[in-house]
XYZ file of C-alpha atoms in Angstrom:
711
model
C -9.694 28.831 -24.696
C -8.530 25.440 -23.477
C -9.804 24.419 -20.053
C -7.285 24.248 -17.256
C -9.309 21.768 -15.252
C -7.579 18.614 -14.190
C -9.316 15.231 -14.291
C -7.897 13.508 -11.285
C -7.509 14.463 -7.517
C -5.637 12.620 -4.831
C -5.582 13.575 -1.064
C -2.362 12.655 0.645
C -2.136 12.216 4.434
C 1.360 11.807 5.878
C 2.056 10.741 9.457
C 3.035 14.005 11.255
C 6.850 13.603 11.408
C 9.712 14.837 9.216
C 10.655 11.298 8.300
C 7.150 10.652 6.962
C 6.170 14.049 5.581
C 9.251 14.497 3.434
C 8.977 11.166 1.639
C 5.212 11.678 1.240
C 5.825 15.122 -0.404
C 8.512 13.551 -2.659
C 6.149 10.781 -3.656
C 3.413 13.225 -4.475
C 5.769 15.272 -6.628
C 6.702 12.092 -8.515
C 2.941 11.278 -8.998
C 2.107 14.672 -10.285
C 5.105 14.638 -12.678
C 3.911 11.258 -14.043
C 0.377 12.486 -14.600
C -0.128 15.847 -16.071
C -3.891 15.723 -15.208
C -3.416 14.960 -11.495
C -3.400 17.378 -8.566
C -2.497 16.290 -5.031
C -3.750 17.935 -1.825
C -1.367 17.068 1.090
C -2.915 17.332 4.490
C -0.734 18.561 7.411
C -1.374 20.215 10.749
C -1.256 23.993 11.065
C 2.037 23.575 12.976
C 3.576 21.519 10.228
C 2.353 23.972 7.648
C 4.364 26.600 9.473
C 7.460 24.381 9.864
C 7.441 23.455 6.091
C 7.027 27.269 5.279
C 9.973 28.143 7.469
C 12.066 25.450 5.741
C 11.335 27.154 2.392
C 8.558 24.661 1.299
C 5.864 26.740 -0.578
C 2.163 26.099 -0.236
C 2.152 24.724 -3.798
C 4.924 22.658 -5.122
C 6.197 21.547 -8.472
C 5.418 20.314 -10.977
C 3.299 23.220 -12.121
C 1.963 23.836 -8.618
C -0.184 20.699 -8.746
C 0.968 19.594 -5.267
C -0.597 21.827 -2.635
C -0.899 21.874 1.060
C -4.085 21.857 3.105
C -4.286 22.128 6.897
C -6.203 20.669 9.851
C -6.082 22.162 13.485
C -3.269 21.297 15.846
C -5.157 18.411 17.525
C -1.936 16.526 18.473
C 1.072 17.526 20.688
C 3.696 19.806 19.287
C 6.431 18.504 17.058
C 9.068 20.139 19.443
C 8.210 17.746 22.258
C 7.348 14.467 20.589
C 10.808 12.983 21.025
C 10.342 12.878 24.930
C 7.301 10.577 24.483
C 7.138 8.938 20.942
C 4.458 6.399 21.988
C 2.230 9.094 23.554
C 2.553 11.124 20.341
C 1.573 7.984 18.346
C -1.437 7.531 20.585
C -2.573 11.102 20.029
C -2.244 10.848 16.269
C -4.335 7.688 16.392
C -7.062 9.052 18.688
C -7.392 12.667 17.560
C -6.088 13.249 14.017
C -8.503 11.031 12.092
C -11.648 12.950 12.951
C -9.992 16.216 11.730
C -8.959 14.650 8.539
C -12.421 13.141 7.879
C -13.984 16.600 8.469
C -11.566 18.086 5.835
C -12.497 15.294 3.358
C -16.178 16.205 3.783
C -15.486 19.840 3.160
C -13.520 19.454 -0.054
C -15.160 20.979 -3.166
C -14.041 18.108 -5.206
C -14.306 14.398 -3.988
C -10.877 12.744 -4.309
C -10.310 9.931 -6.662
C -8.047 8.224 -4.127
C -6.435 8.817 -0.710
C -2.737 8.162 -0.147
C -2.350 7.602 3.608
C 0.769 6.744 5.615
C 0.607 3.129 6.742
C 0.885 4.105 10.290
C -2.401 6.080 10.210
C -4.685 3.112 11.080
C -7.792 5.212 10.572
C -6.866 6.014 6.958
C -8.339 2.956 5.357
C -11.634 3.047 7.264
C -12.038 6.769 6.448
C -11.764 6.073 2.772
C -13.926 2.960 2.816
C -16.763 4.804 4.608
C -16.772 7.317 1.726
C -16.168 4.828 -1.079
C -12.835 6.284 -1.886
C -9.931 3.941 -2.627
C -6.991 4.109 -0.199
C -3.399 3.556 -1.124
C -1.091 3.008 1.794
C 2.315 4.662 1.614
C 5.140 2.802 3.484
C 8.002 5.090 4.293
C 10.341 2.589 5.666
C 12.135 -0.528 4.311
C 10.068 -3.183 2.476
C 11.903 -5.676 4.539
C 10.568 -4.002 7.769
C 7.055 -3.916 6.157
C 7.250 -7.680 5.690
C 8.349 -8.215 9.257
C 5.396 -6.242 10.611
C 2.919 -7.723 8.182
C 3.863 -11.128 9.646
C 3.897 -9.905 13.239
C 1.508 -12.686 14.300
C 4.279 -15.156 13.459
C 6.982 -13.544 15.488
C 8.554 -16.075 17.927
C 8.140 -15.655 21.667
C 11.007 -13.658 23.217
C 13.402 -15.552 25.501
C 17.182 -15.204 26.303
C 18.450 -17.264 23.341
C 20.152 -15.739 20.390
C 19.244 -17.466 17.134
C 21.460 -17.312 14.117
C 18.626 -16.760 11.647
C 15.972 -15.040 13.848
C 17.396 -12.182 15.931
C 15.388 -12.400 19.059
C 17.278 -9.489 20.504
C 15.749 -7.301 17.778
C 12.240 -8.583 18.620
C 12.904 -7.612 22.309
C 13.697 -4.085 21.145
C 10.385 -3.811 19.285
C 8.352 -5.342 21.991
C 9.806 -3.016 24.602
C 7.841 -0.344 22.877
C 4.623 -1.965 23.962
C 2.267 0.998 23.404
C 3.620 1.735 19.950
C 3.513 -2.039 19.003
C -0.153 -2.083 19.861
C -0.979 0.750 17.480
C 1.412 -0.630 14.784
C -0.493 -3.971 15.011
C -3.760 -2.123 14.459
C -2.337 -0.354 11.466
C -1.264 -3.573 9.915
C -4.649 -5.136 10.396
C -6.144 -2.178 8.475
C -3.415 -2.146 5.695
C -4.731 -5.521 4.498
C -7.935 -3.730 3.499
C -6.169 -1.046 1.490
C -6.423 -0.912 -2.270
C -2.637 -0.944 -2.836
C 0.619 -0.152 -1.185
C 3.221 2.348 -2.387
C 6.873 1.823 -1.342
C 9.421 4.652 -1.196
C 12.041 1.937 -1.831
C 12.865 0.629 -5.383
C 12.794 -2.964 -6.564
C 16.522 -3.545 -7.090
C 17.226 -2.416 -3.593
C 15.036 -5.063 -1.880
C 14.093 -7.647 -4.514
C 13.517 -10.499 -2.164
C 11.269 -8.536 0.132
C 9.392 -6.974 -2.757
C 8.836 -10.469 -4.317
C 7.580 -11.973 -1.124
C 5.188 -9.054 -0.475
C 3.892 -9.094 -4.017
C 3.139 -12.811 -3.813
C 1.510 -12.636 -0.346
C -0.617 -9.576 -0.128
C -4.160 -9.254 -1.661
C -3.476 -5.909 -3.358
C -1.183 -4.425 -5.944
C 2.295 -3.249 -4.848
C 4.040 -0.277 -6.421
C 7.759 0.405 -5.476
C 8.158 4.054 -6.698
C 11.332 5.162 -4.848
C 13.660 6.458 -4.028
C 11.280 8.944 -2.695
C 13.735 11.407 -1.461
C 13.189 14.945 -0.212
C 14.838 17.595 -2.485
C 15.802 14.953 -5.122
C 15.463 16.531 -8.568
C 12.646 14.970 -10.571
C 15.138 13.980 -13.272
C 17.219 11.898 -10.683
C 20.184 14.408 -10.659
C 22.393 15.123 -7.678
C 21.341 17.302 -4.851
C 22.670 20.766 -4.149
C 24.075 22.598 -1.153
C 22.485 25.977 -0.462
C 24.639 27.039 2.519
C 27.825 28.728 1.376
C 29.762 27.954 4.478
C 29.020 24.203 4.255
C 29.842 24.183 0.589
C 33.159 26.129 0.963
C 34.275 23.757 3.828
C 33.451 20.698 1.744
C 35.091 22.075 -1.362
C 38.361 22.548 0.519
C 38.493 18.869 1.572
C 40.200 15.977 -0.413
C 37.994 13.737 -2.393
C 36.188 10.991 -0.309
C 37.948 12.148 2.827
C 34.989 13.352 4.895
C 32.802 11.198 7.172
C 29.256 12.663 7.327
C 27.541 12.228 10.715
C 23.901 12.613 11.465
C 21.557 10.695 13.852
C 18.034 11.838 12.632
C 15.525 14.452 13.563
C 13.305 12.867 16.187
C 14.599 10.301 18.745
C 17.798 11.409 20.354
C 20.826 9.359 21.242
C 21.887 9.141 24.813
C 24.433 11.926 25.625
C 26.942 9.183 26.681
C 26.760 7.643 23.229
C 27.186 11.030 21.608
C 30.377 11.534 23.760
C 31.687 8.220 22.646
C 31.214 9.151 19.046
C 32.875 12.531 19.508
C 35.937 11.122 21.246
C 36.193 8.290 18.532
C 36.210 10.913 15.801
C 38.831 12.880 17.589
C 41.179 9.860 18.126
C 40.671 8.570 14.514
C 41.836 11.869 12.920
C 39.108 11.395 10.283
C 37.661 14.580 8.834
C 33.968 14.860 9.650
C 30.887 16.915 8.942
C 28.462 16.434 11.912
C 24.821 17.619 12.021
C 23.903 18.057 15.647
C 20.399 19.491 15.700
C 20.473 20.217 19.373
C 22.351 23.535 19.503
C 22.945 23.071 23.370
C 25.096 20.016 22.783
C 26.683 21.191 19.541
C 29.326 23.210 21.326
C 30.319 20.336 23.663
C 30.543 17.975 20.700
C 32.736 20.431 18.744
C 34.979 20.898 21.707
C 35.254 17.084 22.346
C 35.679 16.134 18.753
C 38.566 18.541 18.080
C 39.398 20.569 15.009
C 39.187 17.886 12.284
C 35.645 18.649 11.363
C 32.561 20.917 11.194
C 29.634 20.685 13.635
C 26.422 22.376 12.266
C 22.774 22.392 13.355
C 21.371 21.599 9.928
C 22.429 21.010 6.265
C 21.122 19.994 2.906
C 21.789 16.294 3.564
C 21.391 14.980 0.029
C 23.607 17.719 -1.342
C 26.339 16.907 1.268
C 26.251 13.220 0.616
C 26.548 13.752 -3.085
C 29.600 16.132 -2.647
C 32.854 14.742 -4.021
C 34.636 15.080 -0.582
C 32.218 12.832 1.309
C 33.318 9.226 1.504
C 31.241 7.755 4.389
C 28.096 8.243 6.514
C 27.887 7.542 10.225
C 24.092 7.136 10.512
C 21.275 6.023 12.880
C 19.867 4.225 9.795
C 16.618 5.907 9.485
C 15.118 4.746 6.124
C 15.124 8.178 4.414
C 18.796 8.643 5.333
C 19.696 5.213 3.861
C 17.902 6.058 0.616
C 19.895 9.195 0.329
C 23.161 7.327 0.990
C 22.295 4.763 -1.590
C 21.425 7.477 -4.024
C 24.724 9.203 -3.351
C 26.650 5.915 -3.411
C 28.226 6.390 0.034
C 29.094 3.475 2.379
C 27.859 3.573 6.013
C 28.686 3.068 9.617
C 25.410 1.968 11.151
C 24.554 3.041 14.717
C 20.792 2.309 15.077
C 18.794 3.857 17.997
C 15.250 2.365 17.875
C 12.470 0.785 15.834
C 13.121 0.028 12.120
C 16.631 1.297 12.379
C 17.813 -1.950 13.943
C 16.461 -3.917 10.911
C 17.867 -1.318 8.502
C 21.383 -1.600 10.038
C 21.412 -5.412 9.519
C 20.277 -5.034 5.873
C 23.186 -2.453 5.305
C 25.815 -4.760 6.643
C 24.505 -8.310 5.887
C 22.426 -7.868 2.619
C 23.684 -4.907 0.780
C 27.156 -5.262 2.300
C 27.914 -1.421 1.980
C 28.643 -0.796 5.611
C 29.497 -1.913 9.086
C 26.809 -2.463 11.791
C 28.322 -0.877 14.826
C 25.622 -2.299 17.120
C 27.214 -5.732 16.552
C 30.395 -4.457 18.232
C 31.135 -4.882 21.868
C 28.596 -2.857 23.865
C 29.026 -1.126 27.213
C 26.421 -0.051 29.728
C 26.355 3.676 30.667
C 25.519 5.073 34.061
C 21.911 5.658 32.920
C 21.326 2.104 31.893
C 21.431 2.756 28.151
C 23.458 0.511 25.913
C 26.335 2.251 24.049
C 28.902 1.322 21.524
C 32.365 2.125 22.793
C 34.708 4.773 21.384
C 37.422 2.233 20.451
C 34.950 0.320 18.283
C 33.659 3.404 16.521
C 37.236 4.827 16.038
C 38.500 1.610 14.423
C 35.503 1.396 12.260
C 35.721 4.976 11.095
C 39.374 4.790 10.298
C 38.986 1.673 8.370
C 35.957 2.887 6.422
C 37.707 6.083 5.395
C 41.037 4.313 4.520
C 41.277 4.355 0.714
C 43.674 1.439 0.739
C 41.608 -0.952 2.979
C 40.357 -3.848 0.886
C 37.110 -4.392 2.726
C 36.246 -0.703 2.494
C 37.134 -0.658 -1.261
C 34.612 -3.441 -1.730
C 31.912 -1.547 0.218
C 32.510 1.462 -1.977
C 32.256 -0.654 -5.082
C 28.985 -2.135 -3.959
C 27.700 1.278 -2.946
C 28.496 2.533 -6.443
C 26.544 -0.306 -7.994
C 23.543 0.477 -5.837
C 23.925 4.142 -6.824
C 23.638 3.306 -10.498
C 20.682 0.998 -9.838
C 18.937 3.660 -7.801
C 19.315 6.318 -10.428
C 18.419 3.917 -13.227
C 15.126 3.048 -11.397
C 13.775 6.597 -11.783
C 14.795 7.097 -15.362
C 12.559 6.276 -18.385
C 12.144 2.529 -18.592
C 13.463 2.061 -15.008
C 11.685 -0.128 -12.524
C 10.225 2.695 -10.360
C 9.252 4.724 -13.386
C 7.392 1.753 -14.736
C 5.650 1.076 -11.428
C 4.792 4.754 -11.065
C 3.349 4.805 -14.532
C 1.430 1.600 -13.675
C -0.068 3.171 -10.544
C -1.092 6.346 -12.399
C -2.686 4.303 -15.152
C -4.576 2.117 -12.687
C -5.753 5.313 -10.955
C -6.974 6.869 -14.260
C -8.631 3.636 -15.400
C -10.467 3.316 -11.988
C -8.661 0.026 -11.203
C -7.716 0.947 -7.752
C -10.598 -0.806 -5.991
C -11.227 -2.553 -2.734
C -9.225 -5.788 -2.265
C -10.580 -7.145 1.043
C -9.822 -10.295 3.028
C -12.033 -11.014 5.965
C -11.725 -14.094 8.139
C -14.585 -15.731 10.025
C -12.303 -16.671 12.960
C -14.524 -19.590 13.828
C -17.444 -17.466 14.961
C -20.992 -18.683 14.537
C -23.777 -16.731 12.847
C -21.310 -14.927 10.660
C -23.526 -13.217 8.073
C -22.828 -11.149 4.977
C -23.827 -8.099 7.028
C -20.938 -8.872 9.391
C -18.674 -9.307 6.351
C -19.710 -6.003 4.837
C -19.274 -3.792 7.763
C -16.421 -5.599 9.483
C -14.510 -5.153 6.207
C -15.353 -1.481 6.305
C -17.313 -1.832 3.056
C -20.389 -0.408 4.864
C -20.912 1.319 8.210
C -22.077 -0.791 11.226
C -25.682 0.207 10.983
C -28.778 -0.880 8.987
C -27.881 0.114 5.501
C -29.074 0.054 1.983
C -27.808 -2.706 -0.426
C -28.801 -3.128 -4.043
C -28.805 -6.693 -5.304
C -28.534 -7.353 -8.996
C -29.019 -11.046 -10.019
C -28.459 -12.412 -13.548
C -31.945 -12.921 -15.041
C -32.214 -16.667 -14.834
C -33.917 -18.888 -12.279
C -30.722 -20.507 -10.919
C -29.233 -17.021 -10.321
C -32.309 -15.174 -9.104
C -33.042 -17.766 -6.512
C -29.410 -17.786 -5.228
C -29.464 -14.010 -4.935
C -32.776 -13.964 -3.214
C -31.553 -16.479 -0.591
C -28.477 -14.348 0.027
C -30.668 -11.132 0.352
C -32.850 -12.928 2.762
C -29.902 -13.820 4.980
C -28.541 -10.268 4.768
C -31.918 -8.724 5.775
C -32.826 -11.267 8.474
C -30.095 -10.082 10.866
C -31.209 -6.466 10.531
C -27.859 -5.491 8.911
C -29.372 -4.113 5.799
C -32.471 -3.261 3.646
C -32.150 -4.882 0.173
C -33.413 -3.435 -3.050
C -33.621 -6.433 -5.343
C -33.448 -5.336 -9.023
C -35.037 -7.500 -11.834
C -36.747 -7.014 -15.129
C -40.455 -6.345 -15.338
C -40.912 -9.914 -16.624
C -39.122 -11.344 -13.682
C -41.064 -8.991 -11.278
C -44.199 -10.739 -12.547
C -42.679 -14.140 -12.078
C -41.674 -13.376 -8.583
C -44.874 -11.525 -7.489
C -46.651 -14.825 -6.799
C -44.478 -15.158 -3.668
C -44.046 -12.197 -1.425
C -40.471 -10.829 -0.891
C -38.840 -11.657 2.476
C -38.914 -8.911 5.173
C -36.406 -6.240 4.511
C -36.197 -7.061 0.780
C -38.029 -4.846 -1.678
C -38.461 -5.613 -5.468
C -37.749 -2.854 -8.064
C -37.885 -3.416 -11.805
C -36.266 -2.152 -14.912
C -37.877 -2.452 -18.389
C -37.864 -5.661 -20.444
C -34.764 -4.697 -22.434
C -33.587 -8.428 -22.892
C -35.264 -11.333 -24.664
C -37.983 -13.198 -22.810
C -37.134 -15.879 -20.232
C -39.301 -18.322 -22.310
C -36.967 -18.135 -25.341
C -33.558 -17.625 -23.807
C -32.453 -21.358 -24.269
C -32.739 -21.014 -28.059
C -29.916 -18.500 -28.256
C -27.946 -18.627 -25.026
C -25.107 -16.441 -26.455
C -27.555 -13.915 -27.741
C -29.153 -13.683 -24.461
C -25.738 -13.123 -22.717
C -24.961 -10.362 -25.285
C -28.257 -8.673 -24.489
C -27.676 -8.786 -20.687
C -24.162 -7.413 -21.218
C -25.276 -4.558 -23.553
C -28.846 -3.463 -22.627
C -29.392 -3.668 -18.916
C -26.733 -1.195 -17.746
C -28.465 2.047 -18.835
C -31.859 1.339 -17.350
C -30.159 0.122 -14.136
C -28.402 3.464 -13.787
C -31.667 5.282 -14.353
C -33.135 3.263 -11.479
C -30.125 4.295 -9.312
C -30.881 7.887 -10.093
C -34.436 7.436 -8.960
C -33.221 5.749 -5.762
C -30.988 8.782 -5.285
C -33.994 11.085 -5.326
C -35.678 8.900 -2.752
C -32.546 9.350 -0.627
C -32.763 13.085 -0.886
C -36.449 12.928 0.075
C -35.360 10.731 3.019
C -37.609 7.928 1.927
C -34.688 5.553 1.422
C -31.249 5.123 2.826
C -28.148 5.941 0.811
C -26.889 2.919 -1.260
C -23.953 1.554 0.717
C -22.979 -1.411 -1.636
C -23.979 -3.449 -4.666
C -24.149 -7.241 -4.534
C -24.084 -8.287 -8.261
C -24.030 -11.639 -9.945
C -20.777 -12.623 -11.524
C -22.531 -12.872 -14.883
C -23.532 -9.060 -14.871
C -19.991 -7.632 -15.037
C -21.045 -4.016 -15.860
C -22.281 -3.522 -12.258
C -18.662 -3.348 -11.104
C -18.054 -0.493 -13.638
C -21.221 1.257 -12.379
C -20.050 0.966 -8.793
C -16.655 2.301 -9.652
C -18.083 5.325 -11.445
C -20.498 6.101 -8.599
C -18.048 5.256 -5.655
C -20.161 2.373 -4.430
C -18.409 -0.868 -3.405
C -19.389 -4.013 -5.337
C -19.469 -7.554 -4.051
C -19.680 -10.225 -6.745
C -21.726 -13.333 -6.231
C -20.701 -16.612 -7.983
C -23.767 -18.929 -7.820
C -21.961 -22.100 -9.017
C -19.243 -24.342 -7.658
C -15.923 -22.597 -6.723
C -14.052 -25.080 -8.819
C -15.690 -23.663 -11.921
C -14.836 -20.181 -10.950
C -11.243 -21.368 -10.589
C -11.334 -22.887 -14.073
C -12.763 -19.626 -15.450
C -10.129 -17.618 -13.633
C -7.308 -19.668 -15.164
C -9.012 -20.069 -18.562
C -5.802 -18.853 -20.377
C -4.137 -21.948 -19.057
C -6.570 -24.399 -20.546
C -6.303 -25.858 -24.202
C -7.695 -23.673 -26.968
C -10.234 -26.286 -28.121
C -12.386 -25.628 -25.171
C -13.244 -22.235 -26.616
C -14.998 -23.992 -29.568
C -18.641 -25.019 -29.513
C -19.370 -28.727 -28.756
C -20.371 -29.694 -32.277
C -17.379 -28.081 -34.050
C -14.307 -30.302 -34.799
C -10.914 -28.728 -34.043
C -7.753 -29.710 -35.845
C -5.112 -30.986 -33.484
C -7.570 -31.502 -30.638
C -6.146 -34.982 -30.075
C -3.120 -33.382 -28.506
C -5.175 -32.685 -25.456
C -7.051 -35.539 -23.725
C -10.604 -34.399 -22.869
C -10.437 -36.848 -20.018
C -7.404 -35.246 -18.415
C -8.033 -33.667 -15.004
C -8.038 -29.893 -14.649
C -5.030 -30.223 -12.310
C -2.937 -30.951 -15.386
C -3.376 -27.331 -16.394
C -4.259 -25.730 -13.068
C -1.987 -26.883 -10.261
C -4.137 -25.297 -7.543
C -6.944 -27.811 -8.363
C -4.787 -30.850 -7.540
C -7.461 -32.365 -5.338
C -10.222 -31.881 -7.893
C -11.651 -34.788 -10.008
C -13.071 -32.361 -12.677
C -12.132 -33.321 -16.257
C -11.593 -31.108 -19.211
C -14.627 -32.665 -20.809
C -16.748 -31.541 -17.840
C -16.259 -27.982 -18.818
C -17.296 -28.411 -22.462
C -21.139 -28.158 -21.749
C -20.496 -24.703 -20.287
C -19.037 -23.456 -23.495
C -21.928 -22.782 -25.872
C -20.020 -20.636 -28.262
C -16.894 -18.494 -28.800
C -19.149 -15.552 -27.820
C -19.853 -17.278 -24.600
C -16.153 -17.560 -23.885
C -15.628 -13.834 -24.651
C -18.470 -13.035 -22.190
C -16.946 -15.205 -19.391
C -13.519 -13.662 -20.018
C -15.140 -10.201 -19.708
C -16.681 -11.315 -16.361
C -13.307 -12.467 -15.136
C -11.726 -9.180 -16.167
C -14.363 -7.333 -14.212
C -14.171 -9.441 -11.041
C -10.519 -8.211 -10.556
C -12.007 -4.800 -9.959
C -14.687 -5.777 -7.478
C -14.315 -5.375 -3.765
C -14.919 -8.895 -2.679
C -16.121 -12.202 -4.027
C -19.021 -14.213 -2.454
C -19.716 -17.949 -3.074
C -22.963 -19.852 -2.473
C -20.817 -22.883 -1.593
C -19.579 -23.706 1.947
C -15.923 -23.823 2.778
C -15.897 -27.497 3.921
C -17.292 -28.644 0.569
C -14.488 -27.064 -1.536
C -11.848 -26.248 1.007
C -8.772 -26.782 -1.226
C -10.260 -24.817 -4.065
C -11.189 -21.850 -1.890
C -7.761 -21.928 -0.174
C -6.078 -21.764 -3.568
C -8.173 -18.762 -4.610
C -7.442 -16.890 -1.394
């Protein structure tokens, strides 16, 4: 009988809010649909488990029940009161939820292959790094807003001027949420240490933002949206389950109804809701209004008159896709915008807080499928809140729903184009389907590894130990690092010097792995304190004869050392169990022993690669495909057509990032002993892309421009 076991397991941790949980569940369904051997465990609080169950969400979801819910205790305030103090709720999530999630991770029967954590969960990346589990950050808002927060350190100071390009009034809105901004800044410090970012958006919706992010961040970017709750996996239209809602909409003319909804968490001021209700009454526009507060629903129904329906809840995607709906008056929460785009419905944007302000500008100024009502004349209510007046709302609603208005027709045309792009993105061959398949393949192939950027910030005495634990590669305590040099004097010495530095500060104990021959060569001088020598058998040619067949020596290192190294690791694990050695927290491996990266990935141990030569040569290797083909031939072999490339040309002719280097093409030739050498170097470069960080034995001031270009 065929086994029903699956080969991959992902743990997903959404931020505890409807606008985060719904897109996370949708993204997990997409992941499971794209990979038939993947199960996803979605972690929610016990309260949210109950809320989802009451909304008809089962404990296991399609496809094939491979998306399942798991719970942690209710360690944060109730969902029912979070709107009264969003910043306090955010602080509780940051301070209390991470410990409960980590305890669940440690109890799981099967170790996850990856964690998908909401970007706002600042503790998500450190929790994964401490366990050697790759963490993928899921961003549930606009990529444009992600880019703004990623560059928060570049935001201009707030003053009273209004710039045409930089909207300082928007910055004021964000910074007025001082407590939330502090936690958001922390989250975006940690997201730089994630292994990748998943976006619930799709490329065609935000191409400029996606391109900028992809070029700037040190990790892969996967736009897999639209990640929409209740969206059929085939991209079809939503459905309406409520018979009363469907019957009322069926009775309305095509594109005659304005759908109204202002989200599920942060409430509008009562005075603003009253302005909206009066505006709808005076406009004579048909409306379908979702007012989740049952206490105010009656008042709104009375004020707005008999032109519409006021309900406490609805199947939003199904309503937006109904033929009678022709517009959407929205708070511009990102999930609502994605659903509007999916349905091809133009918008009236009335943002309340946070990302909604940016979203509203994108709707009106970039996509040009709506009107930003916050740009209209504002009035102060008695409570000090800023409201948009009824006259501005009435005029905008009447115009948007007028089938003969030229500007509204253009908005509908552009909304229809975005709808087609949206649905095309999730079809076979579409941008999101390709991105989703790429993510699944990278997960299956073990390529979702640590991409870490750590800055010295000008501090003195910054050691490798600082780097390792400040980058969350290893915990902030004395730990166990295994160092693996390439078996050659120039490499062994460089690795030993690095190990000495690491051990000297008390950051780590280093196990230095060499062959038995090299153990004898090193035994004449005692190892530094904190560094212990361990040997594997002499499975490679002797050091005395390696120069006679350099390529053969490389082949032996690449093919024969991995198995005995793994056997040594197994012995070290036994020592760990006997408590005679600390667990291995990281490998530091020479660039020229690429198989250590694969060993680390299989065992969940982070790998730092050491390049013991000039950084300029690493850059040349890294861009080897850009160099002329004759370089791959041995020095004595003539190559037809080689005269088309001048050996005395500078590398900058081929590698623009080396513009300040004086290295010539001919300088590289002695490094190329044979075509087999080239193949080995290319294998090393391929492997380095899967390592967690890259260490150089050079200093920044010596090769500043080269190192800057690599970063």
